[in-house]
GROMACS .gro file of C-alpha atoms in nm:
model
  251
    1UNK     CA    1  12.136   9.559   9.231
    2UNK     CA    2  11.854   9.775   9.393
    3UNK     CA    3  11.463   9.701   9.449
    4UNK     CA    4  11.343   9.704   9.053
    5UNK     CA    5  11.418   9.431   8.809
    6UNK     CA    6  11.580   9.653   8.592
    7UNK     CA    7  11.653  10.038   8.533
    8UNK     CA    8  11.341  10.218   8.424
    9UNK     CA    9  11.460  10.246   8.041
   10UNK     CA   10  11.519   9.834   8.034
   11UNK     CA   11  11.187   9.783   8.212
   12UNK     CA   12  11.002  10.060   7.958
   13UNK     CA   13  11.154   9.887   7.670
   14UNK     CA   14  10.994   9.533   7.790
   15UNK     CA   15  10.656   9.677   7.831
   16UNK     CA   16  10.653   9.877   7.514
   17UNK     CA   17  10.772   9.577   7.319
   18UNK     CA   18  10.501   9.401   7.409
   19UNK     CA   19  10.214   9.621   7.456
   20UNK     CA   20  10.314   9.636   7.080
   21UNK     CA   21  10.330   9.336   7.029
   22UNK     CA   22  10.055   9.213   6.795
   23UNK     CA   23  10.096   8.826   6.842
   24UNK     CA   24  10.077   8.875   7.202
   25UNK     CA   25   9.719   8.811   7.373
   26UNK     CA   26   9.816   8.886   7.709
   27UNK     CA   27  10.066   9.067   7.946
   28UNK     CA   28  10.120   8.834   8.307
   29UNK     CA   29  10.301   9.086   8.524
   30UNK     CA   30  10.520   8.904   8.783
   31UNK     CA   31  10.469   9.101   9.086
   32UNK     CA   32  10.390   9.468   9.212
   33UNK     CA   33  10.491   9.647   9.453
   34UNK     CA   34  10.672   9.972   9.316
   35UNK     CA   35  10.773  10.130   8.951
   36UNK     CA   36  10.523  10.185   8.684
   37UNK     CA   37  10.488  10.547   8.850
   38UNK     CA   38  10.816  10.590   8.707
   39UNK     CA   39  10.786  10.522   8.383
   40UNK     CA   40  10.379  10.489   8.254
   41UNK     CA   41  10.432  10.854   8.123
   42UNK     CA   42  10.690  10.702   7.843
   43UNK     CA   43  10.458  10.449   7.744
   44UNK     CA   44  10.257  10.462   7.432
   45UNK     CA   45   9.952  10.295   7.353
   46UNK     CA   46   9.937  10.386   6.980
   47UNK     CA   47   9.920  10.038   6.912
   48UNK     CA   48   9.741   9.912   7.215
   49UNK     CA   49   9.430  10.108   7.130
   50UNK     CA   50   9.435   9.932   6.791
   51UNK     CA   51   9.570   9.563   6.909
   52UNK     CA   52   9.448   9.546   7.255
   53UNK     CA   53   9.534   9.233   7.463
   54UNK     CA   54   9.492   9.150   7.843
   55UNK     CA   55   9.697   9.377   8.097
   56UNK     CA   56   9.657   9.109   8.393
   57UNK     CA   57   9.809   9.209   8.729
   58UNK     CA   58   9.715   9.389   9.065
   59UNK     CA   59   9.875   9.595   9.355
   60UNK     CA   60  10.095   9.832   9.154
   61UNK     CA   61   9.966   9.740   8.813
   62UNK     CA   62   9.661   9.970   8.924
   63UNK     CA   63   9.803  10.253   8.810
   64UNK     CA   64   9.820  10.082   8.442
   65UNK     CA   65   9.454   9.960   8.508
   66UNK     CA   66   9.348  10.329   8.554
   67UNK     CA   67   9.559  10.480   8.319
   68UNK     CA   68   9.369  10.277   8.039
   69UNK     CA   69   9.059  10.290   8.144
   70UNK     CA   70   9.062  10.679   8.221
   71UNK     CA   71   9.167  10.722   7.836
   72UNK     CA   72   9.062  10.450   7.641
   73UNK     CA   73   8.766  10.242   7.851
   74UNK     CA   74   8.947   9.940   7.739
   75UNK     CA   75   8.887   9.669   7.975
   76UNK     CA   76   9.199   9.505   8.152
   77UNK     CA   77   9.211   9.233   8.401
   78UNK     CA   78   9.260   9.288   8.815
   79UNK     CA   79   9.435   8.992   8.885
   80UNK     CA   80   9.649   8.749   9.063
   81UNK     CA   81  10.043   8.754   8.921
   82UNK     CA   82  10.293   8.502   8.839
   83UNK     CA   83  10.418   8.434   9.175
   84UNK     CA   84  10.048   8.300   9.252
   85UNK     CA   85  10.075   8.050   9.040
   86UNK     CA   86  10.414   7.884   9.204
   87UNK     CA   87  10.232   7.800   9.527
   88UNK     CA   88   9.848   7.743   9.386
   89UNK     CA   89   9.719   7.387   9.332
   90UNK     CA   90   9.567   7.302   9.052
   91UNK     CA   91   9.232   7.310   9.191
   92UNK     CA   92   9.251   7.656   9.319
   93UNK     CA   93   8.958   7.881   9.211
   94UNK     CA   94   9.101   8.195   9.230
   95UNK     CA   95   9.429   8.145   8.989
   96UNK     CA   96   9.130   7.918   8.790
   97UNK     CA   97   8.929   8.270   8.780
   98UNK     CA   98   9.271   8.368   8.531
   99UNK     CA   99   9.226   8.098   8.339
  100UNK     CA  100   8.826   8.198   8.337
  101UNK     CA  101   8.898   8.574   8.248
  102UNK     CA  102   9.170   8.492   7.924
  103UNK     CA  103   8.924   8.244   7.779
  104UNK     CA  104   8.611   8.473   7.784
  105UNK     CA  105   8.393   8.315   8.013
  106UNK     CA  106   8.177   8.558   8.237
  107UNK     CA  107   8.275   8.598   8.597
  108UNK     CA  108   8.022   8.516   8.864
  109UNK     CA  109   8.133   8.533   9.239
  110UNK     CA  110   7.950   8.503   9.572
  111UNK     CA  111   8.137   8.591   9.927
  112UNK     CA  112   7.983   8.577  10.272
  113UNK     CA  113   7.807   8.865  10.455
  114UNK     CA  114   7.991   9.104  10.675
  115UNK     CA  115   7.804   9.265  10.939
  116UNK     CA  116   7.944   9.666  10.792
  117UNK     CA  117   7.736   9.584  10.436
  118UNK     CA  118   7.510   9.826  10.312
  119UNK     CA  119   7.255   9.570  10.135
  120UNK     CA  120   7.099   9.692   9.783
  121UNK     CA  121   7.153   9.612   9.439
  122UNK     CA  122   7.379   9.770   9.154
  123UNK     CA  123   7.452   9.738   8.806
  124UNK     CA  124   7.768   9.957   8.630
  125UNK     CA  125   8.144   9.893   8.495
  126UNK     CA  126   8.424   9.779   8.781
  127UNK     CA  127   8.677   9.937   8.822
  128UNK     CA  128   8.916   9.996   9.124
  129UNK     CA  129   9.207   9.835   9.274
  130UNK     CA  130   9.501   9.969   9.519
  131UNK     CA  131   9.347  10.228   9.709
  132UNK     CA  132   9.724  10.383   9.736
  133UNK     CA  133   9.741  10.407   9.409
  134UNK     CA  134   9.448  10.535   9.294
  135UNK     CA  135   9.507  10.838   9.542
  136UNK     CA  136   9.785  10.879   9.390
  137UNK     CA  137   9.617  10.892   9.052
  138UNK     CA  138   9.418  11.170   9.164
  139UNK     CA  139   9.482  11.514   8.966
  140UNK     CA  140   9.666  11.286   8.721
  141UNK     CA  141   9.625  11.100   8.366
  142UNK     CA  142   9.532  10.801   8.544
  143UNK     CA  143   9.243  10.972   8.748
  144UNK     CA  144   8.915  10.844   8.628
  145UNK     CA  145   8.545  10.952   8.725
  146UNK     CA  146   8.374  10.692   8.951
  147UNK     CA  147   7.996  10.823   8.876
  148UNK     CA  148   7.795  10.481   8.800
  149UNK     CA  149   8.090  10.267   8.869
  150UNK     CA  150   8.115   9.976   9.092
  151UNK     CA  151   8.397  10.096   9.269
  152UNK     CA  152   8.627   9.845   9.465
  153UNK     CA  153   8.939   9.936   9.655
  154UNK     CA  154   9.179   9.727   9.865
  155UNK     CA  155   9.583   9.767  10.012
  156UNK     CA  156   9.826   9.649  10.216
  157UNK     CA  157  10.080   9.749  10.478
  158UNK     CA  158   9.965  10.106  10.517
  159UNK     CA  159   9.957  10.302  10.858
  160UNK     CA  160   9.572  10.307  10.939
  161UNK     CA  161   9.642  10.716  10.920
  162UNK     CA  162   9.765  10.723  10.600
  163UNK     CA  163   9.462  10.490  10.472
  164UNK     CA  164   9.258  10.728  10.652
  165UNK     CA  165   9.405  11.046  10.468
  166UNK     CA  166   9.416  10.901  10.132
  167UNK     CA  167   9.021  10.784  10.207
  168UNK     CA  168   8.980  11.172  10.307
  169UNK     CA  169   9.168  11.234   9.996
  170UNK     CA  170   8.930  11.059   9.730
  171UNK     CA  171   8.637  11.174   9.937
  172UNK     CA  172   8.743  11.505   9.827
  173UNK     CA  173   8.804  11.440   9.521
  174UNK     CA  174   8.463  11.318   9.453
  175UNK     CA  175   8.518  10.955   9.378
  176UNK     CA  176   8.291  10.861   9.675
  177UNK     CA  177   7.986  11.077   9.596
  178UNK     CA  178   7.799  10.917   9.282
  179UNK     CA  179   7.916  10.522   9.221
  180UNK     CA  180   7.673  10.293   9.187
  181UNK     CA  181   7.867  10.077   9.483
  182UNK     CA  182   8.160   9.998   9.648
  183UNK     CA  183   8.313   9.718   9.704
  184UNK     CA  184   8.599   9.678   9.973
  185UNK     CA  185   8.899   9.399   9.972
  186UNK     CA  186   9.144   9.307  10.154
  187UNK     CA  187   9.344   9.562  10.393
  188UNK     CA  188   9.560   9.337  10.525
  189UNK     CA  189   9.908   9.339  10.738
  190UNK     CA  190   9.806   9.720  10.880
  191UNK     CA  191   9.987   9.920  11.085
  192UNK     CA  192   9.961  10.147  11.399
  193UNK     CA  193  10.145  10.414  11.544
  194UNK     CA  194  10.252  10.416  11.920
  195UNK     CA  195   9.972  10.607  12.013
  196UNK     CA  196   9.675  10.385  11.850
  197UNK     CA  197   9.465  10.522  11.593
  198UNK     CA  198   9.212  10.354  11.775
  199UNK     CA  199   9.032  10.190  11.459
  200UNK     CA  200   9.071   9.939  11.243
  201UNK     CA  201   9.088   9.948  10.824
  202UNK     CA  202   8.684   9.857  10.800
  203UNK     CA  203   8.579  10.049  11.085
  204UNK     CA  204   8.747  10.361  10.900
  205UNK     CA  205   8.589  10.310  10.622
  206UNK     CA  206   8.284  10.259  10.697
  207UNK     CA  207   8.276  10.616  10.893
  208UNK     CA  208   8.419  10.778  10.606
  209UNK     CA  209   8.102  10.618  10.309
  210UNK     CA  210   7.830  10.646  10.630
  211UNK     CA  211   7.666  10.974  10.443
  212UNK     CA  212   7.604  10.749  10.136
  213UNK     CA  213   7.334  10.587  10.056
  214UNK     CA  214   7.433  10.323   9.733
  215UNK     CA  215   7.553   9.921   9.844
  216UNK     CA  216   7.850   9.853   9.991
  217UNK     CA  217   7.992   9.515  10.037
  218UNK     CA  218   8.255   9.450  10.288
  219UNK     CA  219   8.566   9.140  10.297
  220UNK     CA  220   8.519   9.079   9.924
  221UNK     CA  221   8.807   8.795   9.785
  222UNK     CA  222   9.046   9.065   9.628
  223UNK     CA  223   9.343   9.201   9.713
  224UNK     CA  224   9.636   9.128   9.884
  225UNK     CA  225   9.555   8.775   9.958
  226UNK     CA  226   9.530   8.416   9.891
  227UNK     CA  227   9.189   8.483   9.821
  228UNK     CA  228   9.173   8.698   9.513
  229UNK     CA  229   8.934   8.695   9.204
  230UNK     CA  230   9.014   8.790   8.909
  231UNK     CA  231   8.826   9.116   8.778
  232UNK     CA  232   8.746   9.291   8.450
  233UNK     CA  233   8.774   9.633   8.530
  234UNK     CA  234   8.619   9.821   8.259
  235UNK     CA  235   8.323   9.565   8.213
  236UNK     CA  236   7.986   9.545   8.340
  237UNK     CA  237   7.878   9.390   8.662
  238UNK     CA  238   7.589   9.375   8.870
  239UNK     CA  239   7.626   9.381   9.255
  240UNK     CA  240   7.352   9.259   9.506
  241UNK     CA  241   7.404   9.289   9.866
  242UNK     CA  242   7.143   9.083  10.086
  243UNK     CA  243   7.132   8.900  10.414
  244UNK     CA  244   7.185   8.544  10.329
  245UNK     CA  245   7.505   8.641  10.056
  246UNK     CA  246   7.696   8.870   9.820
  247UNK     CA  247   7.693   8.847   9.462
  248UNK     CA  248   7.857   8.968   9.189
  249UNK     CA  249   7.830   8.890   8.838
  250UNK     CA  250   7.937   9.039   8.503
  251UNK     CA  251   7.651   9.088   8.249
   0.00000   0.00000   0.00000
């Protein structure tokens, strides 16, 4: 027994069965954390590209998110997982934001201000997810250019120095220079190192995009959280930022 739910050929073998599946709509994943790294470079989407269904999941799932969007701009769903659903009442409107998504109806969300927005207005695809993740896309197959995107990014449980270098790292990499906007989740449970960093996740970022000049929308409902939409990445959306509210809507 170690920390996956099965060796990387049993867990390759699920997938694959039903990514090729052709009566299946949709693809739940449980829960994140670690292992498509290990085996997304086995996985074919022969069939996918001609069948596609929902890929619904967040956290790790990113790198699946990217992967198909980088090569095939098929949309998949940002999401919360199966454990959600265990502890959600029926009236919840974030697992009901699921339910939304697989039936086709077009998302619309609003969030309260935060006092780091960049107010403005934006219109381009989403797409984004686990900012450790999509560092480590970078260079990759799963690396995808953010020009005109909406661009939203979100983690959990990082050092504030390693969010900082894999911030650095994407800045580099050019995914910061030409989106349309970005839109930042959750960065919740964040560690520090003896000697303090001596900021927090927002007030690194926000250091890190000040040279820009496109929208950026702070504490947005996705991520690592209670509070998490779901979101078609790969679709289009239109962003505005203003005093009074956030909103973002597909279109």
């Amino acid at each position: 027994m170690n920390y996956f739910s099965g060796s990387d050929a049993e867990r390759l073998d699920d997938l694959q069965a039903m990514l090729d599946d052709e009566e299946i709509s949709a693809i739940l994943f449980g829960r994140g954390g670690y292992g498509l790294s290990r085996i997304i470079d086995q996985i074919s989407f022969k069939k996918f590209k001609k069948s596609p269904k929902w890929i619904v999941g967040y956290s790790d799932i990113t790198l699946l998110h990217a992967r198909i969007y980088a090569n095939y701009e098929i949309a998949t769903a940002h999401s919360p997982m199966g454990g959600a659903f265990a502890e959600a009442a029926t009236e919840d409107m974030y697992i009901n934001s699921v339910r939304d998504l697989l039936t086709g109806e077009k998302l619309n969300y609003t969030c309260d201000v935060h006092p780091f927005n960049r107010r403005g207005e934006a219109e381009g695809r989403l797409m984004g997810g686990n900012l450790t993740l999509l560092a480590h896309a970078v260079g990759g197959p799963s690396d995808f250019k953010t020009k005109g995107l909406i661009l939203f990014i979100e983690d959990i449980g990082e050092y504030l120095y390693n969010m900082d270098r894999m911030l650095h790292q994407l800045k580099e990499a050019g995914k910061f220079q030409k989106p349309a906007a970005i839109i930042i989740g959750s960065f919740n449970d964040m560690k520090d190192t003896e000697r303090p960093f001596g900021q927090n996740a927002y007030e690194i970022i926000r250091d890190i995009l000040e040279e820009f000049e496109y929208p950026v929308c702070y504490g947005f409902p996705v991520g690592h959280v209670k509070e998490n939409f779901a979101m078609k990445c790969g679709a289009d959306y239109r962003l505005k930022i203003s005093r009074e509210k956030v909103l973002l809507e597909e279109i």
